[in-house]
C-alpha cells in the first residue's frame, strides 16, 4: 500500500445562510458546562457509484450550500463559546477544508490503519483543548483519486452528544437532497431548562470531570469486529436470572470490560486496584416527559459500575448484571432527581464520589463505553448511504480508555473501537480468548 497523504488545497468559513444577529445566545446546560472541550470525530466514506452524476465542483458547492442552510437552523453550531456559560456570535461560521488524497478509497479501506483517520479530520481527535474560542465544528471534504469522498467532521463535545450530532447530520443530508420535510427542527431550551447552568460552578467539579476524561499516557486505538455468530454466543453466556435476555451491547460491554481488566492485571501491580466502567446513557427517552431527539446539547450522563481486581475473577454474566443495574439507575425517579435547581445536589454527590475514587493512592482504571449504533450509518447527501463510518483515530496525548460501538458496513455484526493504554491494548490484541470472538481490524472492501 502506498503511504497515504492528504493535502489541504483550500479552506474557507461557511456561515449561516440567514442572518443570526437577532438570535439570543444559546444557554449551556449544567451537563454542557461539566463536559470538557474536546472534539469527537466522524468520518463518512462514500465510494464512487452511479449516484455521482455531478462533477466535483458541483458536489462541493452543493455540500457547502446545504451546510450553510443547515447552520441557519442549528445556529449554535456556527457560534463561539463564552465563559462556559453560553454560545454566541453565530455568524462566525464553520471552517470547511477541501483536501486531496493520493490513493484510491479501496486501497485505504483494504489496508486501513485506524489512526490514519486523523488525516481526514479538520481537528485533532479527543484532545483536551485549552483554547475555547475556536469553532465548535469543522468539516473536511477529502477527495480520493478514484472519485470517492470521505467527509470528516469534528464536533465539540461542549455542545454535541451523539444524538445531537445525529440530528444535525440527518438534517444536513435532508437539506442537501431537498427533502426538507425530513429536517429536524431543534429544541434549544430543554437542556438549560431541565439542567440549569451555574454562573459559578465549583472549580473542583470541573477538575473532577477532567480527571474522568483525561489522563496522561500513550493511547492507541484499534478496531475489533464481532460477527453475529460471536455476538449470539456471548449473549448466551451472559444470561442470568436477573438478565435473562441481555442485549448485544450489554453482552459485548461485559465481555470487553472483563478482558480489559485481565490486561490491566497482567501489567499493573497492586491487589487493591479498582476497575470502573462508565456507560454513556442518553437521558432523553428516560425522562418522564420523554424528550425527543430534537432536544439539543449534552443530554447524557455516565452510569458507573465498579469491580475489585483483587477478588476472584468475575464471570461474564456477573459483569453484565452490573452494567444492566447501573443503566437501570437512570430510569424513573432517579432521572427526575437530576433535574431543576435541586439537581445540582445530586450531581454534587456524583462528583464527590468520583473525587474520592481519584484521590486514593492506587488510582482506578476507568473504561468509558458509548454506543453509536443507528446514529450515523444512513447519512445520505445524495451520494447514497456511507459505505463505512470511521469512529475514531489517534487520540490524546491525554485521554482515557474509551470503547465506541457501531454497526459493520455489511450489517452482520458490530465494530468495537477500542482506545486504551498502549501496553494494555497490546495484551488484548494477543488474548486468545478475546480473539476467539473478535476479529482484529479486518480489511474493508468497497469493490
Short mmCIF file of C-alpha atoms in Angstrom, two decimals, residues 18-444:
data_model
loop_
_atom_site.label_atom_id
_atom_site.label_comp_id
_atom_site.label_asym_id
_atom_site.label_seq_id
_atom_site.Cartn_x
_atom_site.Cartn_y
_atom_site.Cartn_z
CA UNK A 18 -29.86 33.57 7.10
CA UNK A 19 -28.97 36.47 9.43
CA UNK A 20 -28.29 35.48 13.05
CA UNK A 21 -27.70 38.85 14.75
CA UNK A 22 -31.23 38.91 16.20
CA UNK A 23 -30.88 35.50 17.85
CA UNK A 24 -30.40 35.21 21.59
CA UNK A 25 -27.27 33.47 22.91
CA UNK A 26 -27.62 29.71 23.32
CA UNK A 27 -27.53 28.96 27.03
CA UNK A 28 -25.48 25.92 28.05
CA UNK A 29 -26.95 23.34 30.43
CA UNK A 30 -25.19 22.09 33.53
CA UNK A 31 -24.32 18.92 31.60
CA UNK A 32 -22.72 21.03 28.84
CA UNK A 33 -20.78 23.02 31.43
CA UNK A 34 -19.15 20.00 33.05
CA UNK A 35 -18.35 18.31 29.71
CA UNK A 36 -14.78 19.17 28.65
CA UNK A 37 -13.98 20.96 25.43
CA UNK A 38 -12.77 18.19 23.15
CA UNK A 39 -13.57 17.18 19.56
CA UNK A 40 -15.42 13.97 18.72
CA UNK A 41 -14.67 12.62 15.22
CA UNK A 42 -16.81 11.09 12.50
CA UNK A 43 -15.59 10.17 9.00
CA UNK A 44 -18.17 9.16 6.36
CA UNK A 45 -16.83 7.17 3.37
CA UNK A 46 -18.72 7.36 0.06
CA UNK A 47 -17.16 5.32 -2.79
CA UNK A 48 -17.62 6.31 -6.42
CA UNK A 49 -21.02 4.99 -7.59
CA UNK A 50 -23.78 5.82 -10.04
CA UNK A 51 -25.02 8.42 -7.55
CA UNK A 52 -22.12 10.67 -8.62
CA UNK A 53 -23.84 12.26 -11.61
CA UNK A 54 -22.38 15.71 -10.87
CA UNK A 55 -18.84 16.93 -11.31
CA UNK A 56 -16.66 17.51 -8.27
CA UNK A 57 -17.10 21.28 -8.22
CA UNK A 58 -20.89 20.88 -8.27
CA UNK A 59 -20.76 18.31 -5.45
CA UNK A 60 -18.65 20.57 -3.25
CA UNK A 61 -20.75 23.66 -4.00
CA UNK A 62 -23.96 21.82 -3.09
CA UNK A 63 -22.38 20.40 0.06
CA UNK A 64 -21.33 23.86 1.23
CA UNK A 65 -24.70 25.43 0.41
CA UNK A 66 -26.64 22.75 2.29
CA UNK A 67 -24.29 23.21 5.28
CA UNK A 68 -24.93 26.95 5.22
CA UNK A 69 -28.69 26.39 5.12
CA UNK A 70 -28.50 23.85 7.95
CA UNK A 71 -26.46 26.25 10.11
CA UNK A 72 -29.32 28.73 9.86
CA UNK A 73 -31.48 26.17 11.69
CA UNK A 74 -28.80 24.72 14.01
CA UNK A 75 -27.22 28.14 14.56
CA UNK A 76 -25.28 27.36 17.79
CA UNK A 77 -23.03 25.09 15.71
CA UNK A 78 -21.60 28.15 13.96
CA UNK A 79 -21.11 30.22 17.13
CA UNK A 80 -18.38 30.54 19.73
CA UNK A 81 -18.26 29.62 23.41
CA UNK A 82 -18.24 32.36 26.05
CA UNK A 83 -17.16 31.82 29.69
CA UNK A 84 -18.53 28.25 29.75
CA UNK A 85 -21.99 29.81 30.08
CA UNK A 86 -23.37 30.33 26.58
CA UNK A 87 -22.67 30.28 22.85
CA UNK A 88 -22.98 33.48 20.84
CA UNK A 89 -21.59 35.17 17.69
CA UNK A 90 -23.44 32.74 15.42
CA UNK A 91 -22.15 34.47 12.30
CA UNK A 92 -18.57 33.31 12.98
CA UNK A 93 -19.20 30.17 10.95
CA UNK A 94 -17.71 26.73 10.49
CA UNK A 95 -14.27 26.01 8.93
CA UNK A 96 -14.59 23.98 5.73
CA UNK A 97 -11.46 22.36 4.30
CA UNK A 98 -11.07 20.71 0.90
CA UNK A 99 -8.36 18.05 0.61
CA UNK A 100 -6.92 15.64 -1.96
CA UNK A 101 -5.93 12.05 -1.10
CA UNK A 102 -3.11 10.40 -3.06
CA UNK A 103 -4.73 6.95 -3.36
CA UNK A 104 -7.98 5.19 -4.14
CA UNK A 105 -10.51 4.70 -1.38
CA UNK A 106 -10.41 0.94 -1.92
CA UNK A 107 -6.66 0.94 -1.20
CA UNK A 108 -7.14 2.77 2.07
CA UNK A 109 -10.06 0.65 3.24
CA UNK A 110 -8.38 -2.64 2.38
CA UNK A 111 -5.25 -1.83 4.37
CA UNK A 112 -6.58 0.92 6.61
CA UNK A 113 -4.79 1.78 9.78
CA UNK A 114 -7.27 3.11 12.31
CA UNK A 115 -5.16 6.02 13.46
CA UNK A 116 -4.71 7.33 9.90
CA UNK A 117 -8.30 8.55 10.12
CA UNK A 118 -6.86 11.72 11.69
CA UNK A 119 -5.67 12.69 8.21
CA UNK A 120 -9.28 13.07 7.10
CA UNK A 121 -10.34 15.24 10.04
CA UNK A 122 -10.00 19.03 10.47
CA UNK A 123 -9.27 18.92 14.24
CA UNK A 124 -7.35 16.58 16.50
CA UNK A 125 -9.31 13.68 17.97
CA UNK A 126 -10.34 13.68 21.66
CA UNK A 127 -7.62 16.01 22.89
CA UNK A 128 -8.02 18.34 25.84
CA UNK A 129 -8.44 21.74 24.20
CA UNK A 130 -7.11 24.79 26.01
CA UNK A 131 -8.44 27.34 23.51
CA UNK A 132 -12.21 27.50 23.92
CA UNK A 133 -12.63 30.37 21.45
CA UNK A 134 -12.25 28.22 18.33
CA UNK A 135 -15.10 26.87 16.19
CA UNK A 136 -17.44 24.29 17.71
CA UNK A 137 -17.50 22.30 14.49
CA UNK A 138 -15.32 21.91 11.39
CA UNK A 139 -15.64 19.91 8.15
CA UNK A 140 -13.06 18.39 5.81
CA UNK A 141 -14.05 17.20 2.32
CA UNK A 142 -11.50 14.56 1.24
CA UNK A 143 -11.37 13.61 -2.46
CA UNK A 144 -9.70 10.30 -3.43
CA UNK A 145 -8.09 9.83 -6.84
CA UNK A 146 -10.84 7.32 -7.76
CA UNK A 147 -13.55 9.92 -7.18
CA UNK A 148 -14.61 8.59 -3.79
CA UNK A 149 -15.31 11.05 -1.00
CA UNK A 150 -14.66 10.97 2.74
CA UNK A 151 -16.38 13.63 4.84
CA UNK A 152 -14.54 14.21 8.12
CA UNK A 153 -16.40 16.18 10.80
CA UNK A 154 -15.07 17.34 14.17
CA UNK A 155 -17.76 18.35 16.69
CA UNK A 156 -17.08 19.89 20.07
CA UNK A 157 -18.44 17.79 22.92
CA UNK A 158 -19.15 21.05 24.74
CA UNK A 159 -22.29 21.33 22.58
CA UNK A 160 -22.76 17.99 20.89
CA UNK A 161 -23.54 14.49 22.15
CA UNK A 162 -24.21 11.55 19.82
CA UNK A 163 -27.94 12.25 19.47
CA UNK A 164 -27.36 15.94 18.75
CA UNK A 165 -24.73 15.12 16.13
CA UNK A 166 -27.09 12.62 14.51
CA UNK A 167 -29.91 15.19 14.34
CA UNK A 168 -27.57 17.72 12.74
CA UNK A 169 -26.15 15.28 10.16
CA UNK A 170 -29.59 13.94 9.20
CA UNK A 171 -30.90 17.48 8.75
CA UNK A 172 -27.85 18.49 6.72
CA UNK A 173 -28.30 15.43 4.49
CA UNK A 174 -32.04 16.08 4.09
CA UNK A 175 -31.32 19.69 3.11
CA UNK A 176 -28.70 18.54 0.62
CA UNK A 177 -31.15 16.30 -1.27
CA UNK A 178 -34.10 18.69 -0.97
CA UNK A 179 -36.13 16.56 1.47
CA UNK A 180 -36.98 19.49 3.70
CA UNK A 181 -39.79 17.54 5.39
CA UNK A 182 -37.08 15.35 6.97
CA UNK A 183 -35.22 18.29 8.50
CA UNK A 184 -35.29 18.11 12.30
CA UNK A 185 -36.29 21.35 13.97
CA UNK A 186 -34.07 21.58 17.04
CA UNK A 187 -35.19 22.39 20.55
CA UNK A 188 -32.60 24.69 22.13
CA UNK A 189 -34.26 25.22 25.50
CA UNK A 190 -34.91 21.78 27.02
CA UNK A 191 -31.34 21.26 28.16
CA UNK A 192 -30.87 24.51 30.08
CA UNK A 193 -34.43 24.33 31.46
CA UNK A 194 -34.10 20.81 32.82
CA UNK A 195 -30.46 21.14 33.86
CA UNK A 196 -29.98 24.84 34.67
CA UNK A 197 -26.43 26.18 34.24
CA UNK A 198 -24.45 27.66 37.12
CA UNK A 199 -22.81 31.07 36.95
CA UNK A 200 -20.17 29.96 39.44
CA UNK A 201 -19.72 26.22 39.08
CA UNK A 202 -17.25 24.91 41.70
CA UNK A 203 -13.85 24.51 40.09
CA UNK A 204 -13.34 21.17 41.80
CA UNK A 205 -16.27 19.72 39.82
CA UNK A 206 -14.67 20.74 36.53
CA UNK A 207 -11.34 19.31 37.70
CA UNK A 208 -13.02 16.04 38.65
CA UNK A 209 -14.64 15.72 35.22
CA UNK A 210 -11.27 16.42 33.62
CA UNK A 211 -9.89 13.51 35.66
CA UNK A 212 -12.69 11.30 34.36
CA UNK A 213 -11.98 12.24 30.73
CA UNK A 214 -8.22 12.77 30.63
CA UNK A 215 -5.12 11.08 31.98
CA UNK A 216 -1.63 11.48 30.59
CA UNK A 217 -0.40 8.38 28.81
CA UNK A 218 0.26 6.70 25.50
CA UNK A 219 -3.06 5.65 24.00
CA UNK A 220 -3.73 3.71 20.81
CA UNK A 221 -6.97 2.87 19.02
CA UNK A 222 -7.82 -0.46 17.44
CA UNK A 223 -10.95 -1.67 15.68
CA UNK A 224 -12.36 -5.09 16.55
CA UNK A 225 -15.30 -6.70 14.74
CA UNK A 226 -17.75 -9.12 16.34
CA UNK A 227 -19.88 -11.03 13.82
CA UNK A 228 -23.45 -12.06 14.57
CA UNK A 229 -22.47 -15.63 15.49
CA UNK A 230 -19.94 -14.43 18.07
CA UNK A 231 -22.45 -11.95 19.50
CA UNK A 232 -25.14 -14.65 19.82
CA UNK A 233 -22.69 -16.90 21.70
CA UNK A 234 -21.71 -14.09 24.08
CA UNK A 235 -25.35 -13.23 24.72
CA UNK A 236 -25.99 -16.84 25.67
CA UNK A 237 -23.00 -16.80 28.04
CA UNK A 238 -24.19 -13.54 29.56
CA UNK A 239 -27.66 -14.79 30.52
CA UNK A 240 -28.66 -14.91 34.17
CA UNK A 241 -31.79 -14.88 36.29
CA UNK A 242 -31.51 -11.11 36.67
CA UNK A 243 -30.75 -10.53 32.97
CA UNK A 244 -32.43 -13.36 31.03
CA UNK A 245 -32.19 -11.56 27.67
CA UNK A 246 -29.04 -9.41 27.56
CA UNK A 247 -28.82 -7.09 24.60
CA UNK A 248 -25.98 -7.26 22.11
CA UNK A 249 -24.37 -4.16 23.62
CA UNK A 250 -24.75 -5.41 27.20
CA UNK A 251 -23.06 -8.70 26.34
CA UNK A 252 -20.23 -7.01 24.40
CA UNK A 253 -19.71 -4.40 27.11
CA UNK A 254 -19.34 -7.04 29.81
CA UNK A 255 -17.06 -9.16 27.62
CA UNK A 256 -14.71 -6.29 26.69
CA UNK A 257 -14.63 -4.97 30.26
CA UNK A 258 -13.74 -8.43 31.54
CA UNK A 259 -10.78 -8.73 29.17
CA UNK A 260 -9.65 -5.16 29.78
CA UNK A 261 -9.43 -5.98 33.48
CA UNK A 262 -7.37 -9.07 32.72
CA UNK A 263 -5.00 -6.98 30.60
CA UNK A 264 -4.64 -4.45 33.40
CA UNK A 265 -3.88 -7.12 35.99
CA UNK A 266 -1.19 -8.55 33.73
CA UNK A 267 0.94 -5.40 33.78
CA UNK A 268 -0.05 -3.41 36.88
CA UNK A 269 0.84 -4.22 40.47
CA UNK A 270 -1.47 -3.58 43.42
CA UNK A 271 -4.13 -6.01 44.50
CA UNK A 272 -6.40 -3.20 45.74
CA UNK A 273 -6.93 -1.64 42.32
CA UNK A 274 -10.49 -0.85 41.31
CA UNK A 275 -11.80 -1.04 37.74
CA UNK A 276 -14.55 1.45 36.93
CA UNK A 277 -16.86 1.20 33.95
CA UNK A 278 -18.83 4.29 32.95
CA UNK A 279 -21.56 3.80 30.35
CA UNK A 280 -22.89 6.83 28.46
CA UNK A 281 -26.68 6.89 28.90
CA UNK A 282 -28.98 9.01 26.72
CA UNK A 283 -31.33 10.70 29.21
CA UNK A 284 -33.92 11.87 26.66
CA UNK A 285 -36.06 8.70 26.48
CA UNK A 286 -35.65 8.11 30.22
CA UNK A 287 -37.32 11.36 31.26
CA UNK A 288 -40.94 11.14 32.33
CA UNK A 289 -41.59 13.78 29.69
CA UNK A 290 -39.73 11.65 27.08
CA UNK A 291 -37.73 14.30 25.27
CA UNK A 292 -37.30 13.87 21.53
CA UNK A 293 -34.03 13.58 19.64
CA UNK A 294 -34.52 17.21 18.59
CA UNK A 295 -33.51 18.31 22.09
CA UNK A 296 -30.02 19.75 21.55
CA UNK A 297 -26.93 19.59 23.75
CA UNK A 298 -25.33 17.08 26.09
CA UNK A 299 -28.29 15.22 27.49
CA UNK A 300 -26.46 12.11 28.58
CA UNK A 301 -24.74 11.05 31.76
CA UNK A 302 -22.40 8.34 32.92
CA UNK A 303 -23.74 5.16 34.58
CA UNK A 304 -20.94 3.79 36.80
CA UNK A 305 -20.13 0.20 37.77
CA UNK A 306 -17.06 -0.97 39.70
CA UNK A 307 -15.13 -4.20 40.16
CA UNK A 308 -12.31 -5.02 42.58
CA UNK A 309 -9.36 -6.52 40.73
CA UNK A 310 -8.14 -8.08 43.97
CA UNK A 311 -11.04 -10.50 44.29
CA UNK A 312 -11.81 -13.63 42.33
CA UNK A 313 -12.32 -13.12 38.61
CA UNK A 314 -15.88 -12.16 37.69
CA UNK A 315 -17.94 -14.25 35.30
CA UNK A 316 -19.36 -12.57 32.21
CA UNK A 317 -22.95 -12.77 33.43
CA UNK A 318 -21.98 -11.09 36.71
CA UNK A 319 -20.44 -8.12 34.88
CA UNK A 320 -23.47 -7.86 32.58
CA UNK A 321 -25.69 -7.81 35.68
CA UNK A 322 -23.67 -4.85 36.99
CA UNK A 323 -23.88 -2.98 33.68
CA UNK A 324 -27.63 -3.54 33.46
CA UNK A 325 -28.13 -2.39 37.04
CA UNK A 326 -26.03 0.74 36.52
CA UNK A 327 -28.05 1.80 33.47
CA UNK A 328 -31.35 1.00 35.18
CA UNK A 329 -30.36 3.54 37.82
CA UNK A 330 -31.33 6.27 35.35
CA UNK A 331 -34.90 5.07 34.97
CA UNK A 332 -37.87 6.83 36.55
CA UNK A 333 -37.45 8.92 39.66
CA UNK A 334 -33.64 8.89 39.61
CA UNK A 335 -33.52 10.81 36.34
CA UNK A 336 -36.12 13.25 37.62
CA UNK A 337 -33.93 13.85 40.68
CA UNK A 338 -31.15 15.18 38.45
CA UNK A 339 -33.32 17.97 37.06
CA UNK A 340 -34.00 21.52 38.12
CA UNK A 341 -32.26 23.60 40.73
CA UNK A 342 -32.22 20.67 43.15
CA UNK A 343 -30.41 18.53 40.61
CA UNK A 344 -27.07 20.13 41.43
CA UNK A 345 -27.07 18.43 44.82
CA UNK A 346 -27.50 15.05 43.12
CA UNK A 347 -24.64 15.81 40.72
CA UNK A 348 -22.57 17.07 43.66
CA UNK A 349 -22.83 13.64 45.24
CA UNK A 350 -21.64 12.08 42.00
CA UNK A 351 -18.70 14.48 41.74
CA UNK A 352 -17.73 13.86 45.37
CA UNK A 353 -17.81 10.10 44.77
CA UNK A 354 -15.54 10.48 41.74
CA UNK A 355 -13.20 12.78 43.65
CA UNK A 356 -12.85 10.17 46.39
CA UNK A 357 -12.05 7.45 43.84
CA UNK A 358 -9.38 9.54 42.12
CA UNK A 359 -7.77 10.60 45.41
CA UNK A 360 -6.79 7.08 46.52
CA UNK A 361 -3.14 6.06 46.37
CA UNK A 362 -3.70 3.30 43.79
CA UNK A 363 -5.60 5.07 41.02
CA UNK A 364 -8.55 3.22 39.49
CA UNK A 365 -8.75 2.05 35.90
CA UNK A 366 -11.57 3.83 34.06
CA UNK A 367 -13.23 2.43 30.93
CA UNK A 368 -15.87 4.53 29.18
CA UNK A 369 -18.37 2.87 26.83
CA UNK A 370 -20.68 4.54 24.33
CA UNK A 371 -22.90 3.26 21.53
CA UNK A 372 -23.22 4.95 18.14
CA UNK A 373 -25.44 2.29 16.57
CA UNK A 374 -28.25 3.74 14.39
CA UNK A 375 -26.84 7.25 14.69
CA UNK A 376 -24.73 7.83 11.57
CA UNK A 377 -24.82 4.92 9.12
CA UNK A 378 -27.63 6.25 6.90
CA UNK A 379 -26.42 9.82 6.27
CA UNK A 380 -27.13 10.37 2.55
CA UNK A 381 -26.07 13.68 1.00
CA UNK A 382 -27.30 12.50 -2.40
CA UNK A 383 -24.50 10.01 -2.98
CA UNK A 384 -26.09 7.04 -1.23
CA UNK A 385 -25.54 5.90 2.34
CA UNK A 386 -21.93 5.83 3.55
CA UNK A 387 -20.18 2.56 2.85
CA UNK A 388 -18.34 2.84 6.14
CA UNK A 389 -18.17 5.25 9.08
CA UNK A 390 -14.88 5.79 10.90
CA UNK A 391 -15.40 6.46 14.61
CA UNK A 392 -12.01 7.36 16.00
CA UNK A 393 -8.34 7.98 15.27
CA UNK A 394 -5.19 8.87 17.16
CA UNK A 395 -6.29 10.47 20.44
CA UNK A 396 -4.63 12.42 23.16
CA UNK A 397 -1.93 12.65 24.31
CA UNK A 398 -4.11 12.86 27.42
CA UNK A 399 -7.31 10.84 27.27
CA UNK A 400 -8.97 7.80 28.85
CA UNK A 401 -9.87 4.27 27.86
CA UNK A 402 -12.86 4.51 25.52
CA UNK A 403 -14.89 1.90 23.65
CA UNK A 404 -17.26 3.00 20.87
CA UNK A 405 -19.76 0.55 19.34
CA UNK A 406 -21.02 0.95 15.78
CA UNK A 407 -22.55 -1.21 13.03
CA UNK A 408 -20.40 -3.00 10.50
CA UNK A 409 -20.78 -1.82 6.89
CA UNK A 410 -22.47 -5.09 5.99
CA UNK A 411 -24.96 -5.16 8.87
CA UNK A 412 -23.71 -8.55 10.02
CA UNK A 413 -22.04 -7.56 13.25
CA UNK A 414 -20.75 -4.78 15.48
CA UNK A 415 -17.49 -2.87 15.45
CA UNK A 416 -15.83 -2.02 18.75
CA UNK A 417 -13.41 0.89 18.50
CA UNK A 418 -11.16 0.36 21.50
CA UNK A 419 -8.86 3.14 22.73
CA UNK A 420 -6.60 2.03 25.57
CA UNK A 421 -3.21 2.34 27.16
CA UNK A 422 -0.69 1.07 24.60
CA UNK A 423 0.68 -1.74 26.79
CA UNK A 424 -2.74 -2.98 27.88
CA UNK A 425 -4.07 -2.97 24.34
CA UNK A 426 -1.07 -5.00 23.19
CA UNK A 427 -2.12 -7.70 25.67
CA UNK A 428 -5.73 -7.52 24.48
CA UNK A 429 -4.60 -7.94 20.86
CA UNK A 430 -2.87 -11.18 21.82
CA UNK A 431 -5.57 -12.51 24.15
CA UNK A 432 -6.64 -15.80 22.53
CA UNK A 433 -9.93 -15.95 24.47
CA UNK A 434 -10.77 -12.42 23.32
CA UNK A 435 -9.79 -13.11 19.71
CA UNK A 436 -11.95 -16.23 19.67
CA UNK A 437 -14.87 -13.82 19.35
CA UNK A 438 -13.31 -10.65 17.91
CA UNK A 439 -11.54 -10.10 14.58
CA UNK A 440 -8.78 -7.51 14.77
CA UNK A 441 -9.17 -4.75 12.17
CA UNK A 442 -10.36 -6.85 9.19
CA UNK A 443 -10.00 -5.21 5.79
CA UNK A 444 -12.96 -3.46 4.18
#
